[in-house]
Amino acid sequence: MTFTIPIDNGDAVKNAEADSQRTLYPYVTGTSIVAIKYKDGVLMASDMGGSYGSTLRYKNIERVKAIGKHSLLGASGEISDFQEILRYLDELVLNDNMWDDGNSFGPKEVHNYLTRVMYNRRNKFNPLWNTLVLGGVKNGESYLGMVSMIGVSFEDNHVATGFGNHLARPILRDEWRADLSFEEGVKLLEKCMRVLLYRDRSAINKLQIAKITEEGVTVSQPYSLKTFWEFQAFHNPTAGAQGSW
Amino acid sequence: MSEVPPKGGFSFDLCKRNDMLIQKGLKAPSFLKTGTTIVGLIFKDGVILGADTRATEGPIVADKNCEKIHYMAPNIYCCGAGTAADTEAVTDMVSSQLRLHRYQTGRDSRVITALTLLKKHLFSYQGHVSAALVLGGVDITGPHLHTIYPHGSTDTLPFATMGSGSLAAMSVFEAKYKEGLTRDEGIKLVAEAICSGIFNDLGSGSNVDICVITKGNKEYLRNYMEPNPRTYVSSKGYSFTKKTEVLRTKITPLMERVEITEVGEAMEE
């Protein structure tokens, strides 16, 4: 067990120096995550970019990780807070394994734990600046849920974070079905990720799709999407409006 | 002392007095916004414009069935998002200017004329005229589609969306738009994009209006789709409780009923 001696600067809300210990704004951020339940489990897609403000600083960040045997965790928002959450979950899963009782954490349990952690931090005015997506399969039952940085938590058949809320949700609401096959699910996610690539300034054309089924977790190799820029109107946009742009 | 006539442009005379009033605690009157989804796309033979029909005043729906596709010229229509008064006034004004120009030149109006008149006006007001427009039409040079932002910048695009529901509508366009759509495919896509805005954006709702403009012809399909009908309508109509005996029936018309047959262009309010 590690003991941490708390640095007593006083109440963070009243004392200005104590502010240096609260998260005020995010620095290195990941953009949207889009996830859906499909026939055999859950599919989750994310790109691999980490932006530092308006600079694309890191292009090889894995924002989807396996948790235990039954869950997948995807995060958008502050990357360092995501890494901290992974450490918390590591400790949690380790302690659970030490019981050695044949039982292991399912997605529902992990989701509940994360909800408590996020809400607790929010109440102390020191949030973990992430929106988390938790998907998994246990005993044949698929589960997909989301927790935001203020502790809002819910479960749904399809979720999207960040810009995906505005751009991917309408597509998912229209086209999701309960009996999607793997290929159809991937096509649907790619459709959403392509729109995000066109219209989200912090998205990059390098994405990973993770799949979780009863058998386990597979995270795909990074790949890129084909984009189309050959509309006639883009070739000479001001043909009809000389002098305009 | 000779009076120098004002040169035009925005008059800032009342700003100091307004500031003083706000400081003294006056609440500025709220304005009617059209939190909106408006779209346009170019198809094989021309331009299709679409809009939802909800006008909001903060969190309240002020008008369930307003008209957001404004007439500019027989071959040019303009959808407006932002402050309802601003979009109405600015399109009305430019529509009058275009008509006078048509009388003077003896030719049909061109879309870039409307574009230049609108952007000059909006730029001179530095964004205070809160009108975001999707302007579309077919003139002698072909079909054109433009977006105009409140500060006066414009874009020329094959497909465009504006308003609070623009992201929801744009996701449909980005996923499904192709060049050379037929009329029916185009109308279906525009209706889908507006429905996406209606169901996924809180500022948009009610019905779908569509306007199809081709060379020499235009069709204004008011309330093309009504995907939000009243959920529960009593089929019996209104009936009095208990058995009420009707003694006498007298109907007094309050207003003279006049039948109007629409000839030519639809009447603008």
PDB file of C-alpha atoms in Angstrom, chain B residues 39-257:
ATOM      1  CA  VAL B  39     -30.103  23.048 -46.114  1.00  0.00           C
ATOM      2  CA  GLY B  40     -29.516  23.369 -49.833  1.00  0.00           C
ATOM      3  CA  LEU B  41     -28.133  21.072 -52.471  1.00  0.00           C
ATOM      4  CA  ILE B  42     -27.390  21.155 -56.162  1.00  0.00           C
ATOM      5  CA  PHE B  43     -28.851  18.280 -58.167  1.00  0.00           C
ATOM      6  CA  LYS B  44     -28.800  17.417 -61.854  1.00  0.00           C
ATOM      7  CA  ASP B  45     -31.250  20.053 -63.074  1.00  0.00           C
ATOM      8  CA  GLY B  46     -31.032  22.771 -60.422  1.00  0.00           C
ATOM      9  CA  VAL B  47     -31.199  23.543 -56.729  1.00  0.00           C
ATOM     10  CA  ILE B  48     -33.266  22.123 -53.847  1.00  0.00           C
ATOM     11  CA  LEU B  49     -33.673  24.121 -50.630  1.00  0.00           C
ATOM     12  CA  GLY B  50     -35.088  22.714 -47.399  1.00  0.00           C
ATOM     13  CA  ALA B  51     -35.970  24.090 -43.961  1.00  0.00           C
ATOM     14  CA  ASP B  52     -37.719  23.094 -40.739  1.00  0.00           C
ATOM     15  CA  THR B  53     -40.599  25.229 -39.395  1.00  0.00           C
ATOM     16  CA  ARG B  54     -39.915  25.921 -35.716  1.00  0.00           C
ATOM     17  CA  ALA B  55     -39.267  29.434 -34.366  1.00  0.00           C
ATOM     18  CA  THR B  56     -37.993  29.593 -30.774  1.00  0.00           C
ATOM     19  CA  GLU B  57     -37.899  32.353 -28.162  1.00  0.00           C
ATOM     20  CA  GLY B  58     -35.347  31.006 -25.729  1.00  0.00           C
ATOM     21  CA  PRO B  59     -36.737  27.672 -24.510  1.00  0.00           C
ATOM     22  CA  ILE B  60     -40.264  28.280 -25.834  1.00  0.00           C
ATOM     23  CA  VAL B  61     -41.532  27.401 -29.292  1.00  0.00           C
ATOM     24  CA  ALA B  62     -43.059  30.672 -30.453  1.00  0.00           C
ATOM     25  CA  ASP B  63     -44.217  29.548 -33.904  1.00  0.00           C
ATOM     26  CA  LYS B  64     -44.836  25.888 -34.713  1.00  0.00           C
ATOM     27  CA  ASN B  65     -45.189  26.398 -38.439  1.00  0.00           C
ATOM     28  CA  CYS B  66     -43.249  29.440 -39.630  1.00  0.00           C
ATOM     29  CA  GLU B  67     -41.889  29.911 -43.166  1.00  0.00           C
ATOM     30  CA  LYS B  68     -38.125  29.996 -43.414  1.00  0.00           C
ATOM     31  CA  ILE B  69     -37.768  29.777 -47.185  1.00  0.00           C
ATOM     32  CA  HIS B  70     -38.035  33.375 -48.413  1.00  0.00           C
ATOM     33  CA  TYR B  71     -38.826  34.558 -51.928  1.00  0.00           C
ATOM     34  CA  MET B  72     -36.116  36.653 -53.546  1.00  0.00           C
ATOM     35  CA  ALA B  73     -36.931  36.462 -57.262  1.00  0.00           C
ATOM     36  CA  PRO B  74     -38.979  34.097 -59.434  1.00  0.00           C
ATOM     37  CA  ASN B  75     -35.850  31.997 -59.881  1.00  0.00           C
ATOM     38  CA  ILE B  76     -34.104  32.607 -56.543  1.00  0.00           C
ATOM     39  CA  TYR B  77     -35.113  31.574 -53.007  1.00  0.00           C
ATOM     40  CA  CYS B  78     -33.296  32.068 -49.702  1.00  0.00           C
ATOM     41  CA  CYS B  79     -33.482  30.098 -46.428  1.00  0.00           C
ATOM     42  CA  GLY B  80     -32.753  32.072 -43.271  1.00  0.00           C
ATOM     43  CA  ALA B  81     -31.430  31.109 -39.830  1.00  0.00           C
ATOM     44  CA  GLY B  82     -30.707  33.350 -36.842  1.00  0.00           C
ATOM     45  CA  THR B  83     -32.878  36.210 -35.620  1.00  0.00           C
ATOM     46  CA  ALA B  84     -36.242  35.919 -37.408  1.00  0.00           C
ATOM     47  CA  ALA B  85     -36.690  39.678 -37.815  1.00  0.00           C
ATOM     48  CA  ASP B  86     -33.244  40.038 -39.346  1.00  0.00           C
ATOM     49  CA  THR B  87     -33.670  37.232 -41.900  1.00  0.00           C
ATOM     50  CA  GLU B  88     -37.144  38.458 -42.851  1.00  0.00           C
ATOM     51  CA  ALA B  89     -36.111  42.096 -43.198  1.00  0.00           C
ATOM     52  CA  VAL B  90     -32.869  41.514 -45.047  1.00  0.00           C
ATOM     53  CA  THR B  91     -34.383  39.086 -47.590  1.00  0.00           C
ATOM     54  CA  ASP B  92     -37.375  41.392 -48.112  1.00  0.00           C
ATOM     55  CA  MET B  93     -35.074  44.346 -48.701  1.00  0.00           C
ATOM     56  CA  VAL B  94     -32.840  42.541 -51.203  1.00  0.00           C
ATOM     57  CA  SER B  95     -35.902  41.073 -52.923  1.00  0.00           C
ATOM     58  CA  SER B  96     -37.218  44.616 -53.549  1.00  0.00           C
ATOM     59  CA  GLN B  97     -33.815  45.750 -54.774  1.00  0.00           C
ATOM     60  CA  LEU B  98     -33.690  42.796 -57.181  1.00  0.00           C
ATOM     61  CA  ARG B  99     -37.126  43.628 -58.560  1.00  0.00           C
ATOM     62  CA  LEU B 100     -36.172  47.248 -59.235  1.00  0.00           C
ATOM     63  CA  HIS B 101     -32.972  45.988 -60.869  1.00  0.00           C
ATOM     64  CA  ARG B 102     -35.014  43.627 -63.074  1.00  0.00           C
ATOM     65  CA  TYR B 103     -37.196  46.501 -64.223  1.00  0.00           C
ATOM     66  CA  GLN B 104     -34.162  48.558 -65.026  1.00  0.00           C
ATOM     67  CA  THR B 105     -32.156  45.892 -66.885  1.00  0.00           C
ATOM     68  CA  GLY B 106     -35.061  43.981 -68.418  1.00  0.00           C
ATOM     69  CA  ARG B 107     -33.342  40.695 -67.555  1.00  0.00           C
ATOM     70  CA  ASP B 108     -33.882  37.882 -65.040  1.00  0.00           C
ATOM     71  CA  SER B 109     -32.021  38.301 -61.750  1.00  0.00           C
ATOM     72  CA  ARG B 110     -28.797  36.417 -61.209  1.00  0.00           C
ATOM     73  CA  VAL B 111     -27.944  34.618 -57.980  1.00  0.00           C
ATOM     74  CA  ILE B 112     -24.624  36.426 -57.575  1.00  0.00           C
ATOM     75  CA  THR B 113     -26.494  39.741 -57.661  1.00  0.00           C
ATOM     76  CA  ALA B 114     -28.519  38.672 -54.653  1.00  0.00           C
ATOM     77  CA  LEU B 115     -25.333  37.321 -53.071  1.00  0.00           C
ATOM     78  CA  THR B 116     -23.418  40.576 -53.457  1.00  0.00           C
ATOM     79  CA  LEU B 117     -26.318  42.725 -52.226  1.00  0.00           C
ATOM     80  CA  LEU B 118     -26.779  40.533 -49.146  1.00  0.00           C
ATOM     81  CA  LYS B 119     -23.110  40.299 -48.236  1.00  0.00           C
ATOM     82  CA  LYS B 120     -22.522  44.015 -48.646  1.00  0.00           C
ATOM     83  CA  HIS B 121     -25.388  44.777 -46.296  1.00  0.00           C
ATOM     84  CA  LEU B 122     -24.403  42.186 -43.693  1.00  0.00           C
ATOM     85  CA  PHE B 123     -20.725  43.187 -43.702  1.00  0.00           C
ATOM     86  CA  SER B 124     -21.529  46.849 -43.226  1.00  0.00           C
ATOM     87  CA  TYR B 125     -23.389  45.914 -40.013  1.00  0.00           C
ATOM     88  CA  GLN B 126     -20.356  43.973 -38.763  1.00  0.00           C
ATOM     89  CA  GLY B 127     -22.323  40.893 -37.710  1.00  0.00           C
ATOM     90  CA  HIS B 128     -24.948  42.757 -35.684  1.00  0.00           C
ATOM     91  CA  VAL B 129     -27.609  41.765 -38.241  1.00  0.00           C
ATOM     92  CA  SER B 130     -27.797  38.159 -37.124  1.00  0.00           C
ATOM     93  CA  ALA B 131     -28.832  36.467 -40.368  1.00  0.00           C
ATOM     94  CA  ALA B 132     -27.245  33.245 -41.625  1.00  0.00           C
ATOM     95  CA  LEU B 133     -28.599  32.441 -45.095  1.00  0.00           C
ATOM     96  CA  VAL B 134     -28.610  29.648 -47.641  1.00  0.00           C
ATOM     97  CA  LEU B 135     -29.198  31.270 -51.026  1.00  0.00           C
ATOM     98  CA  GLY B 136     -30.049  29.138 -54.024  1.00  0.00           C
ATOM     99  CA  GLY B 137     -31.372  29.679 -57.530  1.00  0.00           C
ATOM    100  CA  VAL B 138     -31.070  28.949 -61.219  1.00  0.00           C
ATOM    101  CA  ASP B 139     -30.218  31.779 -63.577  1.00  0.00           C
ATOM    102  CA  ILE B 140     -28.924  32.127 -67.132  1.00  0.00           C
ATOM    103  CA  THR B 141     -25.459  30.940 -66.020  1.00  0.00           C
ATOM    104  CA  GLY B 142     -26.747  27.784 -64.357  1.00  0.00           C
ATOM    105  CA  PRO B 143     -27.687  26.561 -60.862  1.00  0.00           C
ATOM    106  CA  HIS B 144     -25.962  28.204 -57.881  1.00  0.00           C
ATOM    107  CA  LEU B 145     -25.905  27.569 -54.139  1.00  0.00           C
ATOM    108  CA  HIS B 146     -24.293  29.912 -51.615  1.00  0.00           C
ATOM    109  CA  THR B 147     -24.113  30.261 -47.827  1.00  0.00           C
ATOM    110  CA  ILE B 148     -23.880  33.701 -46.254  1.00  0.00           C
ATOM    111  CA  TYR B 149     -22.700  34.210 -42.670  1.00  0.00           C
ATOM    112  CA  PRO B 150     -23.824  37.083 -40.384  1.00  0.00           C
ATOM    113  CA  HIS B 151     -20.473  38.848 -40.692  1.00  0.00           C
ATOM    114  CA  GLY B 152     -20.698  38.901 -44.472  1.00  0.00           C
ATOM    115  CA  SER B 153     -18.494  36.011 -45.651  1.00  0.00           C
ATOM    116  CA  THR B 154     -19.863  33.650 -48.290  1.00  0.00           C
ATOM    117  CA  ASP B 155     -19.204  30.144 -49.555  1.00  0.00           C
ATOM    118  CA  THR B 156     -20.099  28.530 -52.858  1.00  0.00           C
ATOM    119  CA  LEU B 157     -20.893  24.869 -52.324  1.00  0.00           C
ATOM    120  CA  PRO B 158     -22.540  21.813 -53.881  1.00  0.00           C
ATOM    121  CA  PHE B 159     -24.389  21.146 -50.593  1.00  0.00           C
ATOM    122  CA  ALA B 160     -24.751  23.358 -47.528  1.00  0.00           C
ATOM    123  CA  THR B 161     -26.375  23.437 -44.108  1.00  0.00           C
ATOM    124  CA  MET B 162     -26.842  26.279 -41.583  1.00  0.00           C
ATOM    125  CA  GLY B 163     -28.473  26.832 -38.201  1.00  0.00           C
ATOM    126  CA  SER B 164     -28.313  24.984 -34.887  1.00  0.00           C
ATOM    127  CA  GLY B 165     -29.227  21.720 -36.599  1.00  0.00           C
ATOM    128  CA  SER B 166     -26.548  22.156 -39.269  1.00  0.00           C
ATOM    129  CA  LEU B 167     -24.273  19.446 -37.809  1.00  0.00           C
ATOM    130  CA  ALA B 168     -27.028  16.850 -37.735  1.00  0.00           C
ATOM    131  CA  ALA B 169     -28.038  17.723 -41.319  1.00  0.00           C
ATOM    132  CA  MET B 170     -24.417  17.883 -42.503  1.00  0.00           C
ATOM    133  CA  SER B 171     -23.729  14.381 -41.191  1.00  0.00           C
ATOM    134  CA  VAL B 172     -26.523  13.099 -43.470  1.00  0.00           C
ATOM    135  CA  PHE B 173     -25.173  15.059 -46.459  1.00  0.00           C
ATOM    136  CA  GLU B 174     -21.550  14.014 -45.920  1.00  0.00           C
ATOM    137  CA  ALA B 175     -22.595  10.381 -45.705  1.00  0.00           C
ATOM    138  CA  LYS B 176     -25.043  10.332 -48.624  1.00  0.00           C
ATOM    139  CA  TYR B 177     -24.466  13.159 -51.134  1.00  0.00           C
ATOM    140  CA  LYS B 178     -23.464  12.260 -54.696  1.00  0.00           C
ATOM    141  CA  GLU B 179     -23.195  14.408 -57.789  1.00  0.00           C
ATOM    142  CA  GLY B 180     -25.899  14.236 -60.465  1.00  0.00           C
ATOM    143  CA  LEU B 181     -28.813  13.330 -58.180  1.00  0.00           C
ATOM    144  CA  THR B 182     -32.233  13.129 -59.798  1.00  0.00           C
ATOM    145  CA  ARG B 183     -35.097  15.298 -58.563  1.00  0.00           C
ATOM    146  CA  ASP B 184     -36.678  12.602 -56.429  1.00  0.00           C
ATOM    147  CA  GLU B 185     -33.364  11.475 -54.940  1.00  0.00           C
ATOM    148  CA  GLY B 186     -32.518  15.100 -54.147  1.00  0.00           C
ATOM    149  CA  ILE B 187     -35.851  15.765 -52.448  1.00  0.00           C
ATOM    150  CA  LYS B 188     -35.511  12.560 -50.449  1.00  0.00           C
ATOM    151  CA  LEU B 189     -32.012  13.503 -49.292  1.00  0.00           C
ATOM    152  CA  VAL B 190     -33.029  17.047 -48.340  1.00  0.00           C
ATOM    153  CA  ALA B 191     -36.041  15.738 -46.410  1.00  0.00           C
ATOM    154  CA  GLU B 192     -33.784  13.242 -44.625  1.00  0.00           C
ATOM    155  CA  ALA B 193     -31.315  15.955 -43.657  1.00  0.00           C
ATOM    156  CA  ILE B 194     -34.061  18.232 -42.310  1.00  0.00           C
ATOM    157  CA  CYS B 195     -35.619  15.327 -40.396  1.00  0.00           C
ATOM    158  CA  SER B 196     -32.201  14.602 -38.911  1.00  0.00           C
ATOM    159  CA  GLY B 197     -32.145  18.204 -37.677  1.00  0.00           C
ATOM    160  CA  ILE B 198     -35.748  18.048 -36.453  1.00  0.00           C
ATOM    161  CA  PHE B 199     -35.247  14.911 -34.399  1.00  0.00           C
ATOM    162  CA  ASN B 200     -31.693  15.463 -33.150  1.00  0.00           C
ATOM    163  CA  ASP B 201     -31.609  19.221 -32.502  1.00  0.00           C
ATOM    164  CA  LEU B 202     -33.792  20.893 -29.905  1.00  0.00           C
ATOM    165  CA  GLY B 203     -33.882  24.200 -31.765  1.00  0.00           C
ATOM    166  CA  SER B 204     -35.511  22.626 -34.838  1.00  0.00           C
ATOM    167  CA  GLY B 205     -38.798  20.828 -35.150  1.00  0.00           C
ATOM    168  CA  SER B 206     -42.287  20.498 -36.619  1.00  0.00           C
ATOM    169  CA  ASN B 207     -42.528  20.168 -40.395  1.00  0.00           C
ATOM    170  CA  VAL B 208     -40.276  20.060 -43.473  1.00  0.00           C
ATOM    171  CA  ASP B 209     -40.539  22.764 -46.172  1.00  0.00           C
ATOM    172  CA  ILE B 210     -38.940  22.148 -49.555  1.00  0.00           C
ATOM    173  CA  CYS B 211     -38.363  24.378 -52.583  1.00  0.00           C
ATOM    174  CA  VAL B 212     -37.207  22.930 -55.921  1.00  0.00           C
ATOM    175  CA  ILE B 213     -35.797  25.420 -58.454  1.00  0.00           C
ATOM    176  CA  THR B 214     -34.976  24.385 -62.011  1.00  0.00           C
ATOM    177  CA  LYS B 215     -34.455  26.318 -65.239  1.00  0.00           C
ATOM    178  CA  GLY B 216     -37.581  28.331 -65.856  1.00  0.00           C
ATOM    179  CA  ASN B 217     -39.596  26.583 -63.125  1.00  0.00           C
ATOM    180  CA  LYS B 218     -39.915  26.507 -59.358  1.00  0.00           C
ATOM    181  CA  GLU B 219     -41.971  24.456 -56.903  1.00  0.00           C
ATOM    182  CA  TYR B 220     -42.545  25.600 -53.361  1.00  0.00           C
ATOM    183  CA  LEU B 221     -43.632  22.512 -51.417  1.00  0.00           C
ATOM    184  CA  ARG B 222     -44.891  24.006 -48.163  1.00  0.00           C
ATOM    185  CA  ASN B 223     -45.132  21.372 -45.396  1.00  0.00           C
ATOM    186  CA  TYR B 224     -43.835  18.671 -47.740  1.00  0.00           C
ATOM    187  CA  MET B 225     -43.536  16.343 -44.753  1.00  0.00           C
ATOM    188  CA  GLU B 226     -45.300  16.533 -41.402  1.00  0.00           C
ATOM    189  CA  PRO B 227     -43.430  14.055 -39.177  1.00  0.00           C
ATOM    190  CA  ASN B 228     -44.780  15.509 -35.925  1.00  0.00           C
ATOM    191  CA  PRO B 229     -48.541  15.220 -35.987  1.00  0.00           C
ATOM    192  CA  ARG B 230     -50.607  15.724 -32.829  1.00  0.00           C
ATOM    193  CA  THR B 231     -50.327  12.461 -30.941  1.00  0.00           C
ATOM    194  CA  TYR B 232     -53.798  12.158 -29.511  1.00  0.00           C
ATOM    195  CA  VAL B 233     -56.760  13.530 -31.395  1.00  0.00           C
ATOM    196  CA  SER B 234     -60.180  12.648 -30.137  1.00  0.00           C
ATOM    197  CA  SER B 235     -62.036  11.008 -33.010  1.00  0.00           C
ATOM    198  CA  LYS B 236     -65.382  11.923 -31.512  1.00  0.00           C
ATOM    199  CA  GLY B 237     -64.695  15.655 -31.687  1.00  0.00           C
ATOM    200  CA  TYR B 238     -66.173  17.664 -28.842  1.00  0.00           C
ATOM    201  CA  SER B 239     -69.248  16.338 -27.109  1.00  0.00           C
ATOM    202  CA  PHE B 240     -71.134  17.782 -24.171  1.00  0.00           C
ATOM    203  CA  THR B 241     -71.111  15.791 -20.918  1.00  0.00           C
ATOM    204  CA  LYS B 242     -74.399  14.237 -19.855  1.00  0.00           C
ATOM    205  CA  LYS B 243     -77.356  14.484 -22.178  1.00  0.00           C
ATOM    206  CA  THR B 244     -77.685  18.128 -23.147  1.00  0.00           C
ATOM    207  CA  GLU B 245     -80.749  19.019 -25.169  1.00  0.00           C
ATOM    208  CA  VAL B 246     -79.970  21.367 -28.078  1.00  0.00           C
ATOM    209  CA  LEU B 247     -82.752  23.954 -28.080  1.00  0.00           C
ATOM    210  CA  ARG B 248     -81.640  26.286 -30.851  1.00  0.00           C
ATOM    211  CA  THR B 249     -78.656  26.601 -33.263  1.00  0.00           C
ATOM    212  CA  LYS B 250     -77.593  30.010 -34.611  1.00  0.00           C
ATOM    213  CA  ILE B 251     -74.312  30.569 -36.461  1.00  0.00           C
ATOM    214  CA  THR B 252     -73.032  34.174 -36.759  1.00  0.00           C
ATOM    215  CA  PRO B 253     -70.019  34.562 -39.075  1.00  0.00           C
ATOM    216  CA  LEU B 254     -67.484  36.880 -37.419  1.00  0.00           C
ATOM    217  CA  MET B 255     -65.477  37.537 -40.581  1.00  0.00           C
ATOM    218  CA  GLU B 256     -66.491  37.576 -44.195  1.00  0.00           C
ATOM    219  CA  ARG B 257     -65.155  34.412 -45.821  1.00  0.00           C
TER     220      ARG B 257
END
